[in-house]
Coordinates of C-alpha atoms in Angstrom, one line a residue:
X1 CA 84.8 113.1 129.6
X2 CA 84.1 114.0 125.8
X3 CA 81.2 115.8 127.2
X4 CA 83.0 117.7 129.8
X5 CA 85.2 119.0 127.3
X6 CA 82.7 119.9 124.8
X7 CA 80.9 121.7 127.2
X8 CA 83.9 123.6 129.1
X9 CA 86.8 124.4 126.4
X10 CA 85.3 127.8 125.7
X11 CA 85.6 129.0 129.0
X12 CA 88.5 126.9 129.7
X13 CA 90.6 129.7 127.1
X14 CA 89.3 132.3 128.4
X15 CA 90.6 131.4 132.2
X16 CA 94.2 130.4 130.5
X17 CA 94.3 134.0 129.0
X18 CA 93.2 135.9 131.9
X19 CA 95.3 133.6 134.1
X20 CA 98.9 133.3 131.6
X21 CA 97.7 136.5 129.7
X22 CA 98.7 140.2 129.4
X23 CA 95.9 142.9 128.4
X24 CA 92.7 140.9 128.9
X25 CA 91.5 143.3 131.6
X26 CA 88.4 141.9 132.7
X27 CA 86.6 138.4 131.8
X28 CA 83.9 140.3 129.2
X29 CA 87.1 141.7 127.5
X30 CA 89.1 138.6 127.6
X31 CA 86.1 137.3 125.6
X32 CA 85.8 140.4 123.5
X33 CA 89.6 140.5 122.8
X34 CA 89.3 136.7 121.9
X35 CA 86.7 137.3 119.2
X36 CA 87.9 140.4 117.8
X37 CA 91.2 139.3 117.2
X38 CA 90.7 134.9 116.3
X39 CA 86.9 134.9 115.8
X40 CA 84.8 132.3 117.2
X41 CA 87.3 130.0 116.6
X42 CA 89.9 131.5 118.9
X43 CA 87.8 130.0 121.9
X44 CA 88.5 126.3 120.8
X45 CA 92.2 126.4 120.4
X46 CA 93.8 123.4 122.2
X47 CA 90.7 121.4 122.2
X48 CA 91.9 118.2 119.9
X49 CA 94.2 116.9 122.2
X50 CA 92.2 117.0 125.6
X51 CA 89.2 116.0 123.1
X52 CA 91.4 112.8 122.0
X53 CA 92.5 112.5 125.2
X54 CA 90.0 113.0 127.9
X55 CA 88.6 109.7 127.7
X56 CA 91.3 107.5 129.0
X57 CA 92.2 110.8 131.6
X58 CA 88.2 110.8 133.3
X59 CA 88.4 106.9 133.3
X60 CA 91.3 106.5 135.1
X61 CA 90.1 109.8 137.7
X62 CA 87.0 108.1 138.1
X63 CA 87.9 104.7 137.8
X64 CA 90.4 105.0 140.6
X65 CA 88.3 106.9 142.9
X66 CA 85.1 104.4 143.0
X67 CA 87.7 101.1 143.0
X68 CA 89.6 103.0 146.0
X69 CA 86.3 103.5 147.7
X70 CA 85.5 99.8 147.1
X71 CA 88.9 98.4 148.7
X72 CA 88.1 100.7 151.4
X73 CA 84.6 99.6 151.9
X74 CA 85.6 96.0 151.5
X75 CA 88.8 96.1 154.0
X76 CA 87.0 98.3 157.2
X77 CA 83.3 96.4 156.6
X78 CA 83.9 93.3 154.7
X79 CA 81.6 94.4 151.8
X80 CA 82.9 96.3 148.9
X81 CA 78.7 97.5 148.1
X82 CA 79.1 99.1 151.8
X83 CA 78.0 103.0 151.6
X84 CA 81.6 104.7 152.4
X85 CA 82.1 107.1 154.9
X86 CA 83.5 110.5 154.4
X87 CA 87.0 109.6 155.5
X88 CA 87.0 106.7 152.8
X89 CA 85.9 109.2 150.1
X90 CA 88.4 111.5 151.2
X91 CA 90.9 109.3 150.9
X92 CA 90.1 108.0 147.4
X93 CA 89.9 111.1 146.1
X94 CA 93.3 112.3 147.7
X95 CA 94.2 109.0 145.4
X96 CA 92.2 110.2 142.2
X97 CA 94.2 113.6 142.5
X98 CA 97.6 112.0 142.5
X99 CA 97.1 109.4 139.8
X100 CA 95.3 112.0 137.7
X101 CA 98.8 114.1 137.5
X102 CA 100.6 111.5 135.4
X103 CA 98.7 111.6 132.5
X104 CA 97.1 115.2 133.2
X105 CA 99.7 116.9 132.9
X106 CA 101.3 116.5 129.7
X107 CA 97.4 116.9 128.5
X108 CA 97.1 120.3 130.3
X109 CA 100.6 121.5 129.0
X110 CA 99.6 121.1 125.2
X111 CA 96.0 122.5 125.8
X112 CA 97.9 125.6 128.0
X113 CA 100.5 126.4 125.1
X114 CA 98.3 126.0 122.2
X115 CA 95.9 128.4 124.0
X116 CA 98.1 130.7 124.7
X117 CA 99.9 130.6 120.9
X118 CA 97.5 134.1 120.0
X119 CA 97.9 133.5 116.1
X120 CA 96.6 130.5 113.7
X121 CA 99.2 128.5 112.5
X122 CA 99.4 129.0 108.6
X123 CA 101.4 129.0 105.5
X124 CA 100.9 132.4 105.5
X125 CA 102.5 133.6 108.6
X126 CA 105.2 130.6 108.5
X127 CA 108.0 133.6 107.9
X128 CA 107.0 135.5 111.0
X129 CA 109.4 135.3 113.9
X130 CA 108.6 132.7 116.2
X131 CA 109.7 134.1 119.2
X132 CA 107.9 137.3 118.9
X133 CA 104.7 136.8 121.4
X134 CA 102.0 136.7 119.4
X135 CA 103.4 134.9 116.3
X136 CA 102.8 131.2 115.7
X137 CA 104.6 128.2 117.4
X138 CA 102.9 125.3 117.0
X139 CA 101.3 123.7 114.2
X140 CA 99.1 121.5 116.3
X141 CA 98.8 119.2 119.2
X142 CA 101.5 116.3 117.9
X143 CA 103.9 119.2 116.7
X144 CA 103.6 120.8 120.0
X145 CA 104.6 117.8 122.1
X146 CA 107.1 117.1 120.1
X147 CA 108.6 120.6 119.9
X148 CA 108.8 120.5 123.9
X149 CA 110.3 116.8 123.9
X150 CA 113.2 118.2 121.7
X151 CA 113.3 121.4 123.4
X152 CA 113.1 120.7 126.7
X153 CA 112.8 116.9 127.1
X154 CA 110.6 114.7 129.1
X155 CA 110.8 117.4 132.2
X156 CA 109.7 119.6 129.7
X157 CA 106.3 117.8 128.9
X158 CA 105.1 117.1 132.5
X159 CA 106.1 121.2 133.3
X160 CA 103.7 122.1 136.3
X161 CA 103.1 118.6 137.7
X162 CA 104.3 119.8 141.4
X163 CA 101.7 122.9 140.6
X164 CA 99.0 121.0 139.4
X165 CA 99.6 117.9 142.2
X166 CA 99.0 121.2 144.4
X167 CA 95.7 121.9 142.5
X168 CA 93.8 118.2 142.1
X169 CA 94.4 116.6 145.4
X170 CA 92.0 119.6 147.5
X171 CA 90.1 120.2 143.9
X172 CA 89.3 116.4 143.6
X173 CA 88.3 116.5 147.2
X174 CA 86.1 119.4 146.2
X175 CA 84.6 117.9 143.6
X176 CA 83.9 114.4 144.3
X177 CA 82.5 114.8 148.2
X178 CA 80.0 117.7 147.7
X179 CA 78.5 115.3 144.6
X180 CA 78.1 112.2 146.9
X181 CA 76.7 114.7 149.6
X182 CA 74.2 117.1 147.0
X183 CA 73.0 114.4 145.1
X184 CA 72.1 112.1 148.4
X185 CA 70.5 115.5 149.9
X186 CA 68.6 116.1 146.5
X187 CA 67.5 112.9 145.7
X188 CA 63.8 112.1 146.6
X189 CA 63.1 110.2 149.8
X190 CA 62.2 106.4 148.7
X191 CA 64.4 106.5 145.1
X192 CA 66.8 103.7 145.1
X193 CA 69.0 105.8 142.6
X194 CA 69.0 109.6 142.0
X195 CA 67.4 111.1 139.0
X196 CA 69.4 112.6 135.6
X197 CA 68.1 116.1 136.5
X198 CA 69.8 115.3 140.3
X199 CA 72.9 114.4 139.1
X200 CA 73.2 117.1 136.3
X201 CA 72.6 119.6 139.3
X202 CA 74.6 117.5 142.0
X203 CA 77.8 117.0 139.6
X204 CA 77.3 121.3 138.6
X205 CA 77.3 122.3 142.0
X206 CA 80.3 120.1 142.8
X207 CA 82.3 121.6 139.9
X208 CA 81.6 125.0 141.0
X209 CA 82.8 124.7 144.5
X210 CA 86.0 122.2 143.5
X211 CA 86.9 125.2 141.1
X212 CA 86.5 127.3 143.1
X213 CA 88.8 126.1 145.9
X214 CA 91.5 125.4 143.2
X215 CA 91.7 128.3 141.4
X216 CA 94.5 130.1 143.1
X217 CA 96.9 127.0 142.5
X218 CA 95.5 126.7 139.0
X219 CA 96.5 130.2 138.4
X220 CA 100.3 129.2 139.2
X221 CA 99.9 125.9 136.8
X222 CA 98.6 127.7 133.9
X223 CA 101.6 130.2 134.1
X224 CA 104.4 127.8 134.6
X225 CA 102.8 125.6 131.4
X226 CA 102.4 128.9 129.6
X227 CA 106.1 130.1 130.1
X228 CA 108.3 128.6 127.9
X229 CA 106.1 129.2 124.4
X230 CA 107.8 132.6 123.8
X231 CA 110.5 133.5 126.9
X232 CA 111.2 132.0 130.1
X233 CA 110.2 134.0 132.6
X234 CA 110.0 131.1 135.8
X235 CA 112.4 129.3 137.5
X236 CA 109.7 126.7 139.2
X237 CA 106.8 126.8 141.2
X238 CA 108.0 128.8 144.0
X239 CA 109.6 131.9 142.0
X240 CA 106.3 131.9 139.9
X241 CA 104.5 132.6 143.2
X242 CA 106.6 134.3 144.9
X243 CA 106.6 137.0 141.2
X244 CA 103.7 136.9 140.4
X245 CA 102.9 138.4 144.2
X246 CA 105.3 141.0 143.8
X247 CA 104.3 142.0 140.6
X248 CA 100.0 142.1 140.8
X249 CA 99.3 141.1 144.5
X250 CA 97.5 138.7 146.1
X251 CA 94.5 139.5 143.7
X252 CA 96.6 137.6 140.9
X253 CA 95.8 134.0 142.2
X254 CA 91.8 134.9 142.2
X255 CA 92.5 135.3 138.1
X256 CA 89.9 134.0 136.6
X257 CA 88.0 132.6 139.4
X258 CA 85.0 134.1 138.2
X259 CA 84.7 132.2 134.8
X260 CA 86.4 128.7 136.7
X261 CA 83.3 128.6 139.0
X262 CA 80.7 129.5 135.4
X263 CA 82.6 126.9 133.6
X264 CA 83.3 124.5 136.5
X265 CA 78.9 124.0 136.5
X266 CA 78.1 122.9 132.7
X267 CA 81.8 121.3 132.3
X268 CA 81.0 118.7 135.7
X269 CA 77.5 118.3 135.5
X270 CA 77.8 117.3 131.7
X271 CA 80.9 114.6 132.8
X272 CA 79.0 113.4 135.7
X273 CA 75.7 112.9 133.9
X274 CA 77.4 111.4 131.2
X275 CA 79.3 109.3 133.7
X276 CA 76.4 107.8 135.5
X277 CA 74.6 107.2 132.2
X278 CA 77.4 105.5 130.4
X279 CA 76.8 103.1 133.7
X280 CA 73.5 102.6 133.7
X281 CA 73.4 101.7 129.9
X282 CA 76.4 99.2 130.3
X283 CA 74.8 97.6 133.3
X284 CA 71.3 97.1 131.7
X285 CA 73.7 95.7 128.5
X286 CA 75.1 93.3 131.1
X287 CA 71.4 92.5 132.8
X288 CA 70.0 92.1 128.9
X289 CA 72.7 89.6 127.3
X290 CA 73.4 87.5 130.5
X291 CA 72.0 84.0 130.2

């Protein structure tokens, strides 16, 4: 997960701002824009928390998923080790999607408002008028989730769940079926397991397309999570469709699909990899210090 994020955050601001954002034009000038005005710096904002964070989230997403597919496996075949078909892995990621929401989205909401606060936080600019867009909000992470629990309560903190419900359940289908199905199709004929260099390319190609598929409902949750830091501008998730058709078309929910399906390749195939490593060193732990 820690890898995932390291790898992805970058990108990850500059699909909130062309997704929440007014003026960014194009992806090159969303990144231009970025570094012109916040420096390199700019492109991390909101990183701590899903950094802190991320561990616990991709344990539970993938810990869910493989234990569904076992139960599965276990209850149709009477063996858990049984390969599972595609409805089972359908179904445990339709699983993985919804459980992922509860503590996702109180991550995503932080990460979404701290990206979209367009000024560092300092002692400097603590006199500026924090309702101006463009002025600072938040001091941090902790000061953010606080300033939405007093503000706007614990509704307030999981803002865009129905949205990003919306988003996981087909995105987690996206993500974790084309991995099972590249990484059996690119593994050599004879290996028992795949190879690193399969599964970095297997768990890529899998972010890519689940990115891809999601994007237009990720485009409504970044708004709704975004609204609130300087106006309020939605009622819920249908009025933020239903305006942001009227006001840019049906363009609007292909925002930043472009840099989703760039980031969506390093961002998976660095949590994947690191995923079935992690695995691989605790079961030859396991193999080394049993009796």
């Amino acid at each position: 997960g820690i890898a995932s994020v390291a790898a992805g955050h970058p990108l990850d601001t500059v699909k909130t701002r062309l997704q929440a954002g007014q003026g960014y034009g194009n992806t090159l000038k969303c990144v231009l824009t970025v570094y012109r005005n916040e420096s390199l710096a700019g492109f991390f904002k909101g990183m701590s928390f899903p950094l802190a964070s991320i561990g616990i989230y991709s344990s539970v997403v993938f810990g869910v998923f493989s234990n569904t597919q076992r139960f599965l496996s276990q209850l149709r075949h009477g063996d858990s080790a049984t390969t599972p078909s595609l409805a089972d892995m359908t179904l445990a990621s339709v699983v993985a999607g919804v459980i992922s929401v509860g503590i996702g989205t109180p991550v995503e909401l932080v990460k979404i408002r701290l990206q979209m606060q367009t000024q560092p936080y300092t002692k400097a600019n603590l006199k500026l008028n924090s309702t101006v867009p463009g002025s600072p909000v938040y001091r941090g992470p902790i000061h953010c989730l606080r300033t939405i629990l007093q503000k706007e309560g614990i509704a307030g903190v999981y803002r865009g769940n129905v949205a990003m419900l919306l988003r996981d359940v087909p995105g987690y289908c996206a993500y974790f079926i084309p991995y099972a199905m590249f990484c059996d199709w690119i593994t050599p004929e004879g290996s028992i397991a795949p190879n690193p260099f399969s599964i970095w390319v297997a768990g890529g190609v899998a972010g890519a397309v689940s990115w891809a598929v999601c994007t237009p409902m990720d485009v409504v949750k970044s708004r709704l999570q975004a609204d609130g830091v300087y106006l309020n501008q939605y009622k819920g998730i249908l009025d933020c469709v239903l305006q942001s058709y009227q006001n840019e078309g049906l363009k609007v929910f292909c925002r930043g699909l472009l840099v989703n399906t760039l980031r969506g390749f390093p961002s998976s195939a660095a949590m994947f990899l690191g995923y079935e490593l992690s695995l691989k060193a605790m079961k030859r732990c396991q193999t080394e210090t049993s009796p």
